[in-house]
C-alpha atoms as an extended CHARMM CRD file, in Angstrom:
* protein
*
       167  EXT
         1         1  MET       CA            -74.0200000000       28.4730000000      -19.2840000000  PROA      1               0.0000000000
         2         2  ASP       CA            -73.8260000000       24.1440000000      -19.1700000000  PROA      2               0.0000000000
         3         3  MET       CA            -70.4150000000       24.2270000000      -18.2300000000  PROA      3               0.0000000000
         4         4  ILE       CA            -71.0640000000       26.8930000000      -15.7230000000  PROA      4               0.0000000000
         5         5  ILE       CA            -74.3590000000       24.8810000000      -14.2550000000  PROA      5               0.0000000000
         6         6  ALA       CA            -71.5950000000       21.0050000000      -14.0950000000  PROA      6               0.0000000000
         7         7  ILE       CA            -69.6690000000       23.3940000000      -12.0570000000  PROA      7               0.0000000000
         8         8  ILE       CA            -70.9160000000       24.5540000000       -9.8640000000  PROA      8               0.0000000000
         9         9  GLU       CA            -73.3520000000       21.3660000000       -9.0560000000  PROA      9               0.0000000000
        10        10  GLY       CA            -70.0520000000       19.7000000000       -9.4790000000  PROA      10              0.0000000000
        11        11  THR       CA            -68.5330000000       22.0500000000       -6.1390000000  PROA      11              0.0000000000
        12        12  PRO       CA            -68.0470000000       19.8230000000       -2.8290000000  PROA      12              0.0000000000
        13        13  ILE       CA            -70.8900000000       20.7810000000       -0.2790000000  PROA      13              0.0000000000
        14        14  TYR       CA            -68.3510000000       22.3530000000        2.2550000000  PROA      14              0.0000000000
        15        15  VAL       CA            -66.9510000000       24.9610000000       -0.2090000000  PROA      15              0.0000000000
        16        16  TRP       CA            -70.6480000000       26.6090000000        0.1750000000  PROA      16              0.0000000000
        17        17  VAL       CA            -70.6580000000       25.9470000000        3.5970000000  PROA      17              0.0000000000
        18        18  ILE       CA            -67.4620000000       27.8500000000        3.3320000000  PROA      18              0.0000000000
        19        19  LEU       CA            -68.7660000000       30.8430000000        1.5100000000  PROA      19              0.0000000000
        20        20  VAL       CA            -72.1990000000       30.5250000000        3.6760000000  PROA      20              0.0000000000
        21        21  VAL       CA            -69.2850000000       30.9230000000        6.7180000000  PROA      21              0.0000000000
        22        22  LEU       CA            -68.0820000000       33.9950000000        5.2720000000  PROA      22              0.0000000000
        23        23  ILE       CA            -70.6000000000       35.5510000000        4.1670000000  PROA      23              0.0000000000
        24        24  LEU       CA            -71.7790000000       35.3390000000        7.7760000000  PROA      24              0.0000000000
        25        25  ARG       CA            -68.2380000000       37.3400000000        9.1630000000  PROA      25              0.0000000000
        26        26  GLY       CA            -68.3290000000       39.9590000000        6.3590000000  PROA      26              0.0000000000
        27        27  LEU       CA            -71.8090000000       40.6520000000        6.9560000000  PROA      27              0.0000000000
        28        28  LYS       CA            -70.6760000000       41.1570000000       11.0380000000  PROA      28              0.0000000000
        29        29  GLN       CA            -68.6590000000       43.1570000000       10.5530000000  PROA      29              0.0000000000
        30        30  PHE       CA            -71.0310000000       45.7340000000        9.3040000000  PROA      30              0.0000000000
        31        31  LYS       CA            -72.0430000000       46.7020000000       13.1520000000  PROA      31              0.0000000000
        32        32  ALA       CA            -69.7330000000       48.7320000000       15.1730000000  PROA      32              0.0000000000
        33        33  ARG       CA            -67.6340000000       46.9990000000       17.9280000000  PROA      33              0.0000000000
        34        34  ASP       CA            -65.5180000000       47.2460000000       20.6210000000  PROA      34              0.0000000000
        35        35  VAL       CA            -62.5100000000       44.6800000000       19.3550000000  PROA      35              0.0000000000
        36        36  HSD       CA            -58.7130000000       44.1460000000       21.2700000000  PROA      36              0.0000000000
        37        37  GLN       CA            -56.4060000000       44.8940000000       19.2860000000  PROA      37              0.0000000000
        38        38  ARG       CA            -54.6250000000       41.5660000000       19.2830000000  PROA      38              0.0000000000
        39        39  ALA       CA            -58.0910000000       41.1670000000       17.8210000000  PROA      39              0.0000000000
        40        40  LEU       CA            -56.5180000000       43.5480000000       14.7630000000  PROA      40              0.0000000000
        41        41  VAL       CA            -54.6770000000       40.6580000000       13.2030000000  PROA      41              0.0000000000
        42        42  ILE       CA            -56.2290000000       37.2120000000       13.1570000000  PROA      42              0.0000000000
        43        43  ILE       CA            -57.5640000000       37.5500000000        9.0890000000  PROA      43              0.0000000000
        44        44  PRO       CA            -54.7030000000       39.2490000000        8.2900000000  PROA      44              0.0000000000
        45        45  ALA       CA            -52.5540000000       36.7730000000        9.5750000000  PROA      45              0.0000000000
        46        46  LEU       CA            -54.4170000000       34.0460000000        7.5300000000  PROA      46              0.0000000000
        47        47  PHE       CA            -54.4530000000       35.7680000000        4.5210000000  PROA      47              0.0000000000
        48        48  MET       CA            -50.3360000000       36.1190000000        4.3350000000  PROA      48              0.0000000000
        49        49  ILE       CA            -50.7440000000       32.2110000000        5.0810000000  PROA      49              0.0000000000
        50        50  LEU       CA            -52.4480000000       32.0000000000        2.2030000000  PROA      50              0.0000000000
        51        51  ALA       CA            -49.9110000000       33.3370000000        0.3910000000  PROA      51              0.0000000000
        52        52  ILE       CA            -47.2310000000       32.2180000000        1.8120000000  PROA      52              0.0000000000
        53        53  HSD       CA            -48.7120000000       29.0160000000        1.6810000000  PROA      53              0.0000000000
        54        54  ARG       CA            -49.1910000000       29.5420000000       -2.5270000000  PROA      54              0.0000000000
        55        55  LEU       CA            -45.5950000000       31.2030000000       -2.6630000000  PROA      55              0.0000000000
        56        56  VAL       CA            -43.9790000000       28.5780000000       -1.5480000000  PROA      56              0.0000000000
        57        57  THR       CA            -46.0150000000       25.0010000000       -2.7380000000  PROA      57              0.0000000000
        58        58  LEU       CA            -47.4080000000       25.7510000000       -6.0500000000  PROA      58              0.0000000000
        59        59  ASP       CA            -45.1940000000       25.1760000000       -8.9630000000  PROA      59              0.0000000000
        60        60  TYR       CA            -46.3910000000       28.9000000000      -11.0700000000  PROA      60              0.0000000000
        61        61  ALA       CA            -44.0690000000       30.8270000000       -8.8920000000  PROA      61              0.0000000000
        62        62  ALA       CA            -43.4130000000       33.6430000000      -11.0530000000  PROA      62              0.0000000000
        63        63  ALA       CA            -46.4220000000       34.2920000000      -12.1720000000  PROA      63              0.0000000000
        64        64  ALA       CA            -47.6980000000       33.9450000000       -8.2520000000  PROA      64              0.0000000000
        65        65  ALA       CA            -45.6840000000       36.2640000000       -7.2450000000  PROA      65              0.0000000000
        66        66  THR       CA            -45.9700000000       38.9670000000       -9.8320000000  PROA      66              0.0000000000
        67        67  GLY       CA            -49.8730000000       39.2030000000       -9.0630000000  PROA      67              0.0000000000
        68        68  LEU       CA            -50.0510000000       38.7910000000       -5.4800000000  PROA      68              0.0000000000
        69        69  ALA       CA            -46.7250000000       41.4800000000       -5.4800000000  PROA      69              0.0000000000
        70        70  LEU       CA            -48.8290000000       43.7790000000       -7.8420000000  PROA      70              0.0000000000
        71        71  GLY       CA            -52.0780000000       43.0440000000       -5.9860000000  PROA      71              0.0000000000
        72        72  ALA       CA            -50.5280000000       43.0150000000       -2.2650000000  PROA      72              0.0000000000
        73        73  LEU       CA            -49.8220000000       46.7790000000       -3.9890000000  PROA      73              0.0000000000
        74        74  ALA       CA            -53.0450000000       47.3850000000       -5.4850000000  PROA      74              0.0000000000
        75        75  GLY       CA            -54.9500000000       46.5180000000       -2.1240000000  PROA      75              0.0000000000
        76        76  ILE       CA            -52.5620000000       49.2500000000       -0.2110000000  PROA      76              0.0000000000
        77        77  GLY       CA            -53.6610000000       51.4350000000       -1.9360000000  PROA      77              0.0000000000
        78        78  LEU       CA            -56.5130000000       50.7180000000       -1.4750000000  PROA      78              0.0000000000
        79        79  VAL       CA            -56.4360000000       51.2060000000        2.6350000000  PROA      79              0.0000000000
        80        80  LEU       CA            -54.8090000000       54.5070000000        1.6370000000  PROA      80              0.0000000000
        81        81  ALA       CA            -57.1770000000       55.7700000000       -0.3470000000  PROA      81              0.0000000000
        82        82  ILE       CA            -60.2680000000       54.6110000000        1.5800000000  PROA      82              0.0000000000
        83        83  ARG       CA            -58.4330000000       55.3880000000        5.1860000000  PROA      83              0.0000000000
        84        84  PRO       CA            -60.3600000000       52.8970000000        7.0580000000  PROA      84              0.0000000000
        85        85  GLN       CA            -58.5680000000       53.5040000000       10.8670000000  PROA      85              0.0000000000
        86        86  ARG       CA            -60.3330000000       57.5110000000       10.3870000000  PROA      86              0.0000000000
        87        87  ARG       CA            -63.0460000000       56.4570000000       12.2390000000  PROA      87              0.0000000000
        88        88  LEU       CA            -61.5750000000       53.6450000000       14.8230000000  PROA      88              0.0000000000
        89        89  LYS       CA            -61.7290000000       55.5160000000       18.6230000000  PROA      89              0.0000000000
        90        90  ALA       CA            -60.4750000000       53.9010000000       22.5230000000  PROA      90              0.0000000000
        91        91  ALA       CA            -63.6220000000       51.5010000000       24.2280000000  PROA      91              0.0000000000
        92        92  GLY       CA            -61.0820000000       51.0300000000       26.9690000000  PROA      92              0.0000000000
        93        93  GLU       CA            -57.9400000000       49.3080000000       28.0230000000  PROA      93              0.0000000000
        94        94  ASN       CA            -56.1630000000       47.8840000000       24.6940000000  PROA      94              0.0000000000
        95        95  THR       CA            -60.0980000000       47.9580000000       22.9940000000  PROA      95              0.0000000000
        96        96  VAL       CA            -60.7530000000       49.9390000000       20.2160000000  PROA      96              0.0000000000
        97        97  HSD       CA            -64.1860000000       50.8280000000       18.6230000000  PROA      97              0.0000000000
        98        98  ILE       CA            -64.3460000000       50.0220000000       14.7820000000  PROA      98              0.0000000000
        99        99  GLU       CA            -67.9790000000       51.8890000000       12.9070000000  PROA      99              0.0000000000
       100       100  GLY       CA            -68.7250000000       49.1730000000       10.9090000000  PROA      100             0.0000000000
       101       101  GLU       CA            -67.3670000000       48.5340000000        8.0150000000  PROA      101             0.0000000000
       102       102  TRP       CA            -67.7230000000       46.7830000000        4.2150000000  PROA      102             0.0000000000
       103       103  HSD       CA            -64.5060000000       45.7400000000        4.3740000000  PROA      103             0.0000000000
       104       104  THR       CA            -63.7930000000       42.5770000000        5.7570000000  PROA      104             0.0000000000
       105       105  LEU       CA            -66.6940000000       41.4140000000        3.2350000000  PROA      105             0.0000000000
       106       106  VAL       CA            -65.4610000000       42.1660000000        0.0250000000  PROA      106             0.0000000000
       107       107  MET       CA            -61.9960000000       41.6580000000        0.8100000000  PROA      107             0.0000000000
       108       108  VAL       CA            -63.0010000000       37.6660000000        2.3450000000  PROA      108             0.0000000000
       109       109  LEU       CA            -65.3230000000       37.5860000000       -1.0640000000  PROA      109             0.0000000000
       110       110  THR       CA            -62.7970000000       37.9700000000       -3.6060000000  PROA      110             0.0000000000
       111       111  LEU       CA            -60.2090000000       35.7000000000       -2.0800000000  PROA      111             0.0000000000
       112       112  PHE       CA            -62.8700000000       32.8710000000       -2.0640000000  PROA      112             0.0000000000
       113       113  ALA       CA            -63.7620000000       34.4540000000       -5.5740000000  PROA      113             0.0000000000
       114       114  ALA       CA            -60.6450000000       33.8300000000       -6.8320000000  PROA      114             0.0000000000
       115       115  LEU       CA            -59.9530000000       30.3580000000       -5.6200000000  PROA      115             0.0000000000
       116       116  TYR       CA            -62.8900000000       29.0610000000       -6.9110000000  PROA      116             0.0000000000
       117       117  VAL       CA            -61.8690000000       30.1820000000      -10.1500000000  PROA      117             0.0000000000
       118       118  GLN       CA            -58.2770000000       28.9720000000       -9.7180000000  PROA      118             0.0000000000
       119       119  ASN       CA            -59.8570000000       25.3280000000       -8.4510000000  PROA      119             0.0000000000
       120       120  ALA       CA            -62.6400000000       24.8670000000      -11.3360000000  PROA      120             0.0000000000
       121       121  GLY       CA            -60.6000000000       26.2640000000      -14.0090000000  PROA      121             0.0000000000
       122       122  LEU       CA            -57.9990000000       24.0620000000      -13.1430000000  PROA      122             0.0000000000
       123       123  ALA       CA            -60.7470000000       21.1680000000      -12.8270000000  PROA      123             0.0000000000
       124       124  VAL       CA            -62.2100000000       22.1940000000      -16.3990000000  PROA      124             0.0000000000
       125       125  ASN       CA            -58.9200000000       22.0530000000      -17.8780000000  PROA      125             0.0000000000
       126       126  PRO       CA            -55.1420000000       21.0540000000      -15.8330000000  PROA      126             0.0000000000
       127       127  GLU       CA            -53.2100000000       22.8360000000      -18.9100000000  PROA      127             0.0000000000
       128       128  LEU       CA            -54.1960000000       26.5440000000      -16.7600000000  PROA      128             0.0000000000
       129       129  GLY       CA            -52.0930000000       25.8610000000      -14.1790000000  PROA      129             0.0000000000
       130       130  SER       CA            -49.2970000000       26.8330000000      -16.8930000000  PROA      130             0.0000000000
       131       131  HSD       CA            -51.1420000000       29.3100000000      -17.9610000000  PROA      131             0.0000000000
       132       132  PRO       CA            -48.5450000000       32.8460000000      -16.5460000000  PROA      132             0.0000000000
       133       133  MET       CA            -51.8400000000       35.5310000000      -17.2090000000  PROA      133             0.0000000000
       134       134  PHE       CA            -54.3860000000       32.6400000000      -15.4730000000  PROA      134             0.0000000000
       135       135  MET       CA            -51.6620000000       31.8810000000      -12.3100000000  PROA      135             0.0000000000
       136       136  ALA       CA            -51.1520000000       35.9500000000      -12.1920000000  PROA      136             0.0000000000
       137       137  THR       CA            -54.5480000000       37.0570000000      -12.9100000000  PROA      137             0.0000000000
       138       138  VAL       CA            -56.0410000000       34.8250000000      -10.3060000000  PROA      138             0.0000000000
       139       139  ASN       CA            -53.1460000000       36.2580000000       -7.6120000000  PROA      139             0.0000000000
       140       140  PHE       CA            -53.5590000000       38.9080000000       -7.8180000000  PROA      140             0.0000000000
       141       141  PHE       CA            -57.0280000000       38.7300000000       -6.5010000000  PROA      141             0.0000000000
       142       142  VAL       CA            -55.7180000000       36.5560000000       -3.8590000000  PROA      142             0.0000000000
       143       143  GLY       CA            -52.7080000000       39.5910000000       -3.2330000000  PROA      143             0.0000000000
       144       144  LEU       CA            -55.3110000000       42.6400000000       -2.9920000000  PROA      144             0.0000000000
       145       145  ALA       CA            -57.1130000000       40.9910000000       -0.7110000000  PROA      145             0.0000000000
       146       146  THR       CA            -54.4610000000       39.5850000000        1.6910000000  PROA      146             0.0000000000
       147       147  GLY       CA            -52.9970000000       43.2480000000        0.7950000000  PROA      147             0.0000000000
       148       148  PHE       CA            -55.9630000000       45.3990000000        1.4810000000  PROA      148             0.0000000000
       149       149  SER       CA            -56.4010000000       43.2310000000        4.8490000000  PROA      149             0.0000000000
       150       150  VAL       CA            -52.6740000000       43.4320000000        5.8980000000  PROA      150             0.0000000000
       151       151  ALA       CA            -52.5490000000       46.7720000000        5.6730000000  PROA      151             0.0000000000
       152       152  ARG       CA            -56.0260000000       47.2890000000        6.9170000000  PROA      152             0.0000000000
       153       153  SER       CA            -54.7410000000       45.7680000000       10.0860000000  PROA      153             0.0000000000
       154       154  ALA       CA            -51.4240000000       47.8040000000        9.7970000000  PROA      154             0.0000000000
       155       155  ALA       CA            -53.2440000000       51.1730000000        9.8330000000  PROA      155             0.0000000000
       156       156  TYR       CA            -55.6650000000       50.3780000000       12.4370000000  PROA      156             0.0000000000
       157       157  ILE       CA            -52.9350000000       49.1520000000       15.1010000000  PROA      157             0.0000000000
       158       158  HSD       CA            -51.2480000000       52.2160000000       14.4820000000  PROA      158             0.0000000000
       159       159  LYS       CA            -54.4720000000       54.3520000000       15.3250000000  PROA      159             0.0000000000
       160       160  ALA       CA            -55.6540000000       52.3210000000       17.5780000000  PROA      160             0.0000000000
       161       161  ARG       CA            -51.4660000000       53.2940000000       19.5390000000  PROA      161             0.0000000000
       162       162  THR       CA            -52.2070000000       56.2920000000       18.6930000000  PROA      162             0.0000000000
       163       163  VAL       CA            -55.5690000000       56.6370000000       20.5590000000  PROA      163             0.0000000000
       164       164  LEU       CA            -54.8800000000       54.5500000000       23.9310000000  PROA      164             0.0000000000
       165       165  ASN       CA            -51.3860000000       56.4090000000       24.1060000000  PROA      165             0.0000000000
       166       166  ALA       CA            -54.1740000000       59.4620000000       24.1340000000  PROA      166             0.0000000000
       167       167  VAL       CA            -56.1690000000       58.2500000000       26.4050000000  PROA      167             0.0000000000
């Protein structure tokens, strides 16, 4: 328990600021809103950039790739099961109405938690960087958030094109 408290106390302030911003951003998504089609790709694009950056720059590419791929498949599966696009409606030219949702908050917190665990784990024990199971597990959750966000965005865009063309 003392180690967990030390890790939390040793976390830089900017990390907590990022967490607060992510929570506020995720809570904002609970409200229904009108969104331009272009906005549907912003968060997934950021997640994809992070995932690609991890694959290119980190020393544990095999474990990272495995975790990311399995997580992405799980994320895609969740989108197929939840079907978040089913309540999307046309709201105007190139604009759609999205019902309030919880997905964004869960996925950004999943991504934050995975990266926090990784960085805290490596700070305490740098040898974890060469432990394939640790890296595959962390990257599974990065992949889960990324796969879910990208698949949800694709589902939203496909549905948006359908409903906007029908108007």
